[in-house]
Amino acid sequence: MIVRARTVVTMDGPPIENGAAAVSGNRIVDVGRFDDIKTRNAGNTLDLGEQVLLPGLINAHCHLDYTCLRGKIPPQKSFTEWIRAINADKATLAPKDYIASINEGFAEAKRFGTTTIANLTVFPELIPQIQPPIRMCWFAELMDIRAPERANELVDSAIESLGRARPELVLSKAEGGAPWGLAPHALFTASKDLFRRCGEIAQREHILLTTHLAESREEMEMFRDASGPLYEFIKSIGRPMDDCGSKTPLELFLDLIGSGGSPNRPRAIEVNRSYPSWIVAHLNELTERDFELLERSNSKFHVVHCPRSHNYFGHSPFAFDRLRSLGFNVCLGTDSLASNESLSLFAEMRAFQKEFPSVSPEEIFQMVTVNPACALRQEKELGKICRGAHADLLAVCSTGGDLFEEIIAFRGEPWIMIAGQVQ
Ligand SMILES: [Zn+2]
């Protein structure tokens, strides 16, 4: 099939006017000017008219488990209060509710043009029962705060469940690695042993790792000052608090990952693809010393910013300019609907634009396409329209104004193709 559009935004070179992509099976086999594509490829033409053809969007941080909690938790006076509130809501949910919640999330994300989600689930054992209609990178979210002696057991059983994921739309196996990952939840809920165990497995199996880091002021207060509401709450659960009172969350994380981690500069990834490869969500709370450490450190990772969840919590400003100047690969995510209104990455791009009006719309669009593809180690397969990539495409209306500005401003339901199938 040949898909023609007024403009094809490949994210792999300049946009192509009167362009087309040839799709065979579930892959893109050719892309270029419509006249050339027609000459080089057989097949019916699907003409999308004046629309702009785009690569499918990638959500770099999401928790579909909590789609059903949309609007249930009003903003709380502290991050700790929010954790208490979500724990109370979670206590009322059964496995069937989580499966319904995840399926509801798939449908919504797809409606908004998201074709791949890096999704953290607390219930990896439910994954074999789920048939995702979009491409998934599942991460088993792990916490051992109540039973640190079970860290290894927890990881082993998660790995077993992840291995039984329905294979149709998972990611391609990059470099012989498995197309899924592990997510020790955060420094305050996952033990050092759990982080280490996940790191070992990632190194051995070439899988991805993600975690929440330096998200809230209270997390900074807990680790650096051994005080504050999060410190008191976590202490009351029985976590040993001997790592609190001197180091920042980032310092503790760098101690844990050592000189590992993936390179932060996307360009360098081609030459240095060492595992483990960490995708760090949030990174809102950084001290001047943290920035010095980041500048000097060999430990590099990808960063996910969740603009609307960030606004909901009222976190400290995200240091986008500084992280970008250090070469970090910054991606966007929606986080869960327990702290956001929808799973639309278009709305996320608009929220980011409001926060950082000087960043070009094209650069913002990279944060939901090529940047997360790079974080997921799928840069040849996802996030761009090029030969050999998955045929995950969408098309949005355009009036012929500023191309990327119009893309970000798009509201509505785009035309969408996933794995070569028009949806
Ligand atoms: Zn999260």
Coordinates of C-alpha atoms and ligand atoms in Angstrom, one line a residue:
M1 CA 0.0 0.0 0.0
I2 CA 1.1 3.5 -0.7
V3 CA 0.1 6.2 1.7
R4 CA 0.2 9.7 0.2
A5 CA -0.1 13.0 2.1
R6 CA 0.5 16.7 1.3
T7 CA 3.5 16.6 3.6
V8 CA 5.3 13.7 5.1
V9 CA 7.2 14.5 8.3
T10 CA 9.7 11.7 8.4
M11 CA 11.9 12.9 11.4
D12 CA 14.7 11.4 9.4
G13 CA 15.4 14.4 7.1
P14 CA 13.4 17.4 6.0
P15 CA 9.7 17.1 5.5
I16 CA 8.6 15.9 2.0
E17 CA 6.0 17.9 0.1
N18 CA 3.6 15.7 -1.9
G19 CA 5.2 12.7 -0.2
A20 CA 4.3 9.1 0.4
A21 CA 5.3 6.1 2.3
A22 CA 5.1 2.6 0.9
V23 CA 4.0 -0.1 3.4
S24 CA 4.4 -3.8 3.0
G25 CA 3.0 -6.0 5.7
N26 CA 3.8 -4.3 9.0
R27 CA 6.9 -2.3 7.8
I28 CA 7.6 0.8 5.9
V29 CA 9.5 -0.2 2.8
D30 CA 10.0 3.1 1.0
V31 CA 9.5 6.9 1.7
G32 CA 9.9 9.9 -0.6
R33 CA 8.2 12.1 -3.1
F34 CA 4.8 10.6 -4.2
D35 CA 5.9 10.4 -7.9
D36 CA 9.1 8.5 -7.1
I37 CA 7.3 6.2 -4.6
K38 CA 4.6 5.3 -7.3
T39 CA 7.3 4.5 -9.8
R40 CA 9.3 2.3 -7.4
N41 CA 6.5 0.5 -5.6
A42 CA 3.3 -1.4 -6.7
G43 CA 0.1 -1.3 -4.6
N44 CA -3.0 0.8 -4.1
T45 CA -2.7 4.4 -3.1
L46 CA -4.4 5.7 0.0
D47 CA -4.5 9.4 -0.5
L48 CA -4.8 11.4 2.8
G49 CA -5.2 14.6 0.8
E50 CA -4.1 17.8 2.6
Q51 CA -3.1 16.0 5.8
V52 CA 0.4 15.7 7.3
L53 CA 1.7 12.2 7.7
L54 CA 3.7 11.6 10.9
P55 CA 5.4 8.8 12.7
G56 CA 3.3 7.3 15.5
L57 CA 3.8 9.0 18.9
I58 CA 5.7 7.4 21.8
N59 CA 4.7 7.9 25.4
A60 CA 7.9 7.5 27.4
H61 CA 6.4 7.2 30.9
C62 CA 2.9 6.0 31.7
H63 CA 1.0 3.9 34.2
L64 CA -2.1 2.5 32.5
D65 CA -2.9 0.6 35.7
Y66 CA -4.5 3.9 37.0
T67 CA -6.5 5.0 34.0
C68 CA -9.6 4.4 36.1
L69 CA -8.4 6.9 38.7
R70 CA -8.9 9.9 36.4
G71 CA -10.3 12.8 38.4
K72 CA -10.5 10.7 41.6
I73 CA -7.7 12.4 43.5
P74 CA -7.8 16.2 43.7
P75 CA -4.4 17.9 44.0
Q76 CA -3.2 17.3 47.6
K77 CA -1.2 19.6 49.9
S78 CA 1.8 17.3 49.7
F79 CA 3.3 14.5 47.5
T80 CA 3.0 12.2 50.6
E81 CA -0.7 13.0 50.9
W82 CA -1.1 12.0 47.2
I83 CA 0.7 8.7 47.9
R84 CA -1.7 8.0 50.8
A85 CA -4.7 8.9 48.6
I86 CA -3.7 6.7 45.7
N87 CA -2.9 3.8 48.1
A88 CA -6.4 4.1 49.5
D89 CA -7.9 4.0 46.0
K90 CA -5.8 1.1 45.0
A91 CA -7.0 -0.9 48.0
T92 CA -10.5 -0.9 46.5
L93 CA -9.4 -2.3 43.1
A94 CA -9.3 -6.0 42.0
P95 CA -7.2 -7.5 39.2
K96 CA -10.2 -7.3 36.8
D97 CA -10.4 -3.6 37.5
Y98 CA -6.8 -3.1 36.6
I99 CA -7.2 -5.1 33.3
A100 CA -10.2 -2.9 32.4
S101 CA -8.2 0.2 33.3
I102 CA -5.3 -0.9 31.1
N103 CA -7.6 -1.7 28.2
E104 CA -9.4 1.7 28.6
G105 CA -6.0 3.3 28.5
F106 CA -5.0 1.6 25.3
A107 CA -8.1 2.8 23.6
E108 CA -7.6 6.4 24.7
A109 CA -3.9 6.6 23.9
K110 CA -4.6 5.2 20.5
R111 CA -7.4 7.7 19.8
F112 CA -4.8 10.5 20.5
G113 CA -2.2 9.0 18.0
T114 CA 0.0 7.2 20.5
T115 CA 1.3 4.0 18.9
T116 CA 3.9 3.0 21.5
I117 CA 3.8 3.2 25.3
A118 CA 6.6 2.7 27.8
N119 CA 4.2 1.5 30.5
L120 CA 5.0 0.6 34.1
T121 CA 2.7 -1.9 35.7
V122 CA 2.6 -3.0 39.3
F123 CA 1.0 -6.3 38.1
P124 CA 3.3 -8.0 35.6
E125 CA 1.4 -11.2 36.3
L126 CA -1.6 -9.7 34.5
I127 CA 0.4 -9.0 31.3
P128 CA -0.1 -12.5 29.7
Q129 CA -3.9 -11.9 30.0
I130 CA -3.7 -8.6 28.0
Q131 CA -3.7 -8.2 24.3
P132 CA -2.5 -4.6 23.6
P133 CA -3.7 -3.0 20.3
I134 CA -0.7 -0.7 20.4
R135 CA 3.0 -1.4 20.7
M136 CA 4.1 -1.8 24.3
C137 CA 7.3 -1.7 26.2
W138 CA 6.2 -3.2 29.5
F139 CA 8.1 -2.4 32.6
A140 CA 7.5 -4.4 35.8
E141 CA 7.3 -1.8 38.6
L142 CA 8.9 -3.2 41.7
M143 CA 8.8 -2.2 45.3
D144 CA 10.2 -4.2 48.2
I145 CA 9.8 -1.6 51.0
R146 CA 7.6 -4.0 53.0
A147 CA 9.8 -7.1 52.3
P148 CA 13.3 -6.2 51.2
E149 CA 14.5 -9.8 51.8
R150 CA 12.3 -10.8 48.8
A151 CA 14.1 -8.5 46.3
N152 CA 15.5 -11.3 44.1
E153 CA 12.3 -13.4 44.2
L154 CA 10.3 -10.3 43.1
V155 CA 12.6 -9.7 40.1
D156 CA 12.6 -13.3 39.1
S157 CA 8.8 -13.6 39.1
A158 CA 8.5 -10.3 37.2
I159 CA 10.9 -11.5 34.5
E160 CA 8.9 -14.7 34.1
S161 CA 5.6 -12.7 33.6
L162 CA 7.2 -10.3 31.2
G163 CA 8.5 -13.2 29.1
R164 CA 4.9 -14.4 28.7
A165 CA 3.7 -11.1 27.2
R166 CA 1.6 -11.5 24.0
P167 CA 4.2 -11.0 21.3
E168 CA 2.2 -9.4 18.4
L169 CA 2.9 -5.7 19.1
V170 CA 5.8 -5.7 21.5
L171 CA 9.0 -3.9 20.4
S172 CA 11.5 -5.5 18.2
K173 CA 14.3 -7.3 20.1
A174 CA 17.1 -4.7 20.0
E175 CA 20.6 -6.2 20.0
G176 CA 19.4 -9.6 21.1
G177 CA 17.8 -8.0 24.2
A178 CA 14.2 -8.6 25.4
P179 CA 11.7 -5.9 24.4
W180 CA 10.7 -5.0 28.0
G181 CA 12.2 -3.8 31.2
L182 CA 12.3 -3.5 34.9
A183 CA 11.3 -0.5 37.0
P184 CA 12.5 -0.4 40.6
H185 CA 9.8 2.2 41.6
A186 CA 11.9 4.8 43.4
L187 CA 14.8 5.1 45.8
F188 CA 12.3 5.5 48.7
T189 CA 10.3 2.3 47.9
A190 CA 12.9 0.0 46.3
S191 CA 15.9 -1.3 48.2
K192 CA 19.5 -1.0 47.0
D193 CA 19.5 -4.8 46.6
L194 CA 16.5 -4.5 44.3
F195 CA 18.2 -1.8 42.2
R196 CA 21.3 -3.9 42.0
R197 CA 19.4 -7.0 41.1
C198 CA 17.6 -5.2 38.3
G199 CA 20.9 -3.8 37.1
E200 CA 22.5 -7.2 36.9
I201 CA 19.6 -8.7 35.0
A202 CA 19.5 -5.7 32.6
Q203 CA 23.2 -6.2 31.9
R204 CA 22.8 -9.9 31.4
E205 CA 19.6 -9.9 29.4
H206 CA 20.0 -6.5 27.6
I207 CA 16.7 -5.1 28.9
L208 CA 15.8 -1.6 29.7
L209 CA 15.5 0.0 33.2
T210 CA 13.4 2.9 34.4
T211 CA 12.8 4.5 37.7
H212 CA 11.3 7.7 39.3
L213 CA 14.0 10.0 40.6
A214 CA 14.2 13.3 42.4
E215 CA 10.5 13.9 41.6
S216 CA 9.4 15.9 44.6
R217 CA 10.7 18.4 47.2
E218 CA 9.8 15.9 49.8
E219 CA 12.0 13.2 48.3
M220 CA 14.9 15.7 48.4
E221 CA 14.1 16.6 52.0
M222 CA 13.9 12.9 52.9
F223 CA 17.3 11.9 51.5
R224 CA 19.3 15.1 52.0
D225 CA 17.9 16.3 55.3
A226 CA 16.3 13.1 56.9
S227 CA 13.2 15.1 57.6
G228 CA 9.8 16.0 56.2
P229 CA 6.5 14.3 55.5
L230 CA 7.8 11.7 53.1
Y231 CA 10.7 10.8 55.5
E232 CA 8.2 10.3 58.3
F233 CA 5.7 8.3 56.2
I234 CA 8.3 6.0 54.8
K235 CA 10.0 5.5 58.2
S236 CA 6.6 4.5 59.6
I237 CA 6.4 1.7 57.1
G238 CA 9.7 0.3 58.5
R239 CA 12.2 1.1 55.8
P240 CA 15.7 1.5 57.2
M241 CA 16.5 5.2 56.9
D242 CA 20.3 5.0 57.3
D243 CA 20.8 6.4 53.8
C244 CA 19.0 9.6 54.7
G245 CA 20.6 12.8 56.0
S246 CA 23.5 13.4 53.7
K247 CA 23.1 12.7 50.0
T248 CA 20.6 14.0 47.4
P249 CA 18.5 11.5 45.4
L250 CA 20.7 11.9 42.4
E251 CA 23.9 11.3 44.4
L252 CA 22.4 8.1 45.8
F253 CA 21.3 7.0 42.3
L254 CA 24.7 7.6 40.8
D255 CA 26.3 5.6 43.6
L256 CA 23.9 2.7 42.8
I257 CA 24.4 2.7 39.0
G258 CA 28.1 3.3 39.3
S259 CA 29.8 4.1 36.0
G260 CA 27.1 2.2 34.1
G261 CA 24.1 3.7 32.3
S262 CA 23.7 4.6 28.7
P263 CA 25.3 7.6 27.1
N264 CA 23.2 10.7 27.3
R265 CA 23.9 12.0 23.9
P266 CA 21.7 10.3 21.3
R267 CA 24.5 10.7 18.7
A268 CA 26.9 8.7 20.8
I269 CA 24.5 5.8 21.2
E270 CA 25.5 4.4 17.9
V271 CA 29.0 4.0 19.1
N272 CA 28.4 3.2 22.8
R273 CA 25.5 1.0 23.5
S274 CA 26.4 -0.3 26.9
Y275 CA 23.8 -1.8 29.2
P276 CA 22.2 -1.1 31.6
S277 CA 20.3 1.6 29.9
W278 CA 18.3 3.8 32.4
I279 CA 15.3 5.9 31.6
V280 CA 14.8 8.3 34.5
A281 CA 11.4 9.9 35.1
H282 CA 11.1 13.4 36.5
L283 CA 14.5 14.7 37.8
N284 CA 12.8 17.9 39.1
E285 CA 14.9 18.3 42.2
L286 CA 18.6 18.9 41.5
T287 CA 21.0 20.9 43.5
E288 CA 24.0 22.8 42.1
R289 CA 26.2 20.0 43.3
D290 CA 24.0 17.5 41.4
F291 CA 24.5 19.5 38.2
E292 CA 28.3 19.4 38.8
L293 CA 28.1 15.7 39.3
L294 CA 26.0 15.3 36.1
E295 CA 28.6 17.3 34.2
R296 CA 31.5 15.1 35.4
S297 CA 29.8 11.8 35.7
N298 CA 30.2 8.9 33.2
S299 CA 26.8 7.7 34.2
K300 CA 24.4 8.9 31.6
F301 CA 20.7 8.1 31.2
H302 CA 17.6 9.3 29.4
V303 CA 15.2 11.7 31.1
V304 CA 11.4 11.8 30.9
H305 CA 9.5 15.0 31.7
C306 CA 5.7 14.7 32.3
P307 CA 4.5 18.4 32.0
R308 CA 0.9 18.1 33.1
S309 CA 1.6 15.7 36.0
H310 CA 4.4 18.1 36.9
N311 CA 1.8 21.0 37.0
Y312 CA -0.7 18.9 39.0
F313 CA 1.9 18.3 41.7
G314 CA 3.4 21.8 41.6
H315 CA 6.9 20.4 41.5
S316 CA 10.0 22.7 41.2
P317 CA 10.6 23.9 37.7
F318 CA 12.0 21.3 35.4
A319 CA 15.6 22.3 34.4
F320 CA 15.1 21.6 30.7
D321 CA 17.7 24.1 29.4
R322 CA 20.4 22.9 31.7
L323 CA 19.8 19.2 31.1
R324 CA 19.6 19.8 27.4
S325 CA 22.9 21.7 27.4
L326 CA 24.5 18.7 29.2
G327 CA 23.3 16.6 26.3
F328 CA 20.5 14.7 28.0
N329 CA 18.0 13.0 25.7
V330 CA 14.7 14.4 27.1
C331 CA 11.4 12.7 26.3
L332 CA 7.8 13.4 27.2
G333 CA 5.4 11.2 29.1
T334 CA 1.9 11.5 30.4
D335 CA 2.4 9.7 33.8
S336 CA -0.8 8.2 35.1
L337 CA -4.3 9.6 35.1
A338 CA -4.1 9.7 38.9
S339 CA -2.2 12.9 38.3
N340 CA -3.3 13.9 34.7
E341 CA -6.4 14.5 32.7
S342 CA -5.8 12.5 29.6
L343 CA -3.3 10.3 27.7
S344 CA -2.9 12.8 24.9
L345 CA 0.7 13.5 24.0
F346 CA -0.5 16.5 21.9
A347 CA -1.8 18.0 25.1
E348 CA 1.5 17.1 26.7
M349 CA 3.4 18.9 24.0
R350 CA 1.2 22.0 24.4
A351 CA 1.8 22.0 28.2
F352 CA 5.6 21.8 27.5
Q353 CA 5.4 24.6 25.0
K354 CA 3.6 26.8 27.6
E355 CA 6.3 26.0 30.1
F356 CA 9.2 26.5 27.6
P357 CA 8.0 28.9 24.8
S358 CA 11.5 29.4 23.4
V359 CA 11.9 25.7 22.5
S360 CA 11.0 25.1 18.8
P361 CA 7.9 23.1 18.0
E362 CA 10.1 20.7 16.0
E363 CA 12.3 20.0 19.0
I364 CA 9.2 19.4 21.1
F365 CA 7.9 17.0 18.5
Q366 CA 11.2 15.1 18.7
M367 CA 10.4 14.5 22.4
V368 CA 7.5 12.2 21.5
T369 CA 9.1 10.5 18.5
V370 CA 12.9 10.2 17.9
N371 CA 14.0 10.9 21.5
P372 CA 11.8 8.2 23.2
A373 CA 12.6 5.8 20.3
C374 CA 16.3 6.3 21.2
A375 CA 15.6 5.8 24.9
L376 CA 13.8 2.5 24.1
R377 CA 16.7 1.5 21.8
Q378 CA 14.4 1.4 18.8
E379 CA 15.8 4.3 16.9
K380 CA 15.8 2.4 13.6
E381 CA 12.3 1.0 14.1
L382 CA 10.2 3.7 15.8
G383 CA 9.8 7.5 15.9
K384 CA 10.5 8.1 12.3
I385 CA 9.2 7.2 8.8
C386 CA 12.1 5.4 7.1
R387 CA 12.8 2.2 5.3
G388 CA 12.6 -0.8 7.7
A389 CA 10.7 1.0 10.4
H390 CA 7.4 -0.3 11.9
A391 CA 4.5 1.0 9.9
D392 CA 3.1 3.0 12.8
L393 CA 1.8 6.2 11.3
L394 CA -0.7 9.0 11.9
A395 CA -2.0 11.9 10.0
V396 CA -3.3 15.2 11.2
C397 CA -5.1 18.1 9.4
S398 CA -3.0 21.1 8.4
T399 CA -3.9 24.4 6.8
G400 CA -0.4 24.9 5.4
G401 CA 0.8 27.2 8.2
D402 CA 3.9 26.6 10.3
L403 CA 4.2 22.8 10.1
F404 CA 5.3 21.8 13.6
E405 CA 3.3 24.6 15.2
E406 CA 0.2 23.1 13.6
I407 CA 1.1 19.6 14.6
I408 CA 1.4 20.6 18.3
A409 CA -1.8 22.5 18.1
F410 CA -3.7 19.5 16.7
R411 CA -6.9 18.6 18.7
G412 CA -9.0 15.7 17.7
E413 CA -8.6 12.2 16.6
P414 CA -5.9 11.6 13.9
W415 CA -6.0 9.0 11.1
I416 CA -3.9 6.2 12.4
M417 CA -2.1 3.0 11.2
I418 CA -0.5 0.5 13.5
A419 CA 1.8 -2.3 12.3
G420 CA 0.5 -1.7 8.7
Q421 CA -3.2 -1.8 9.7
V422 CA -5.4 1.2 9.2
Q423 CA -7.3 1.6 12.5
Ligands
ZN1 ZN 5.4 7.5 37.1

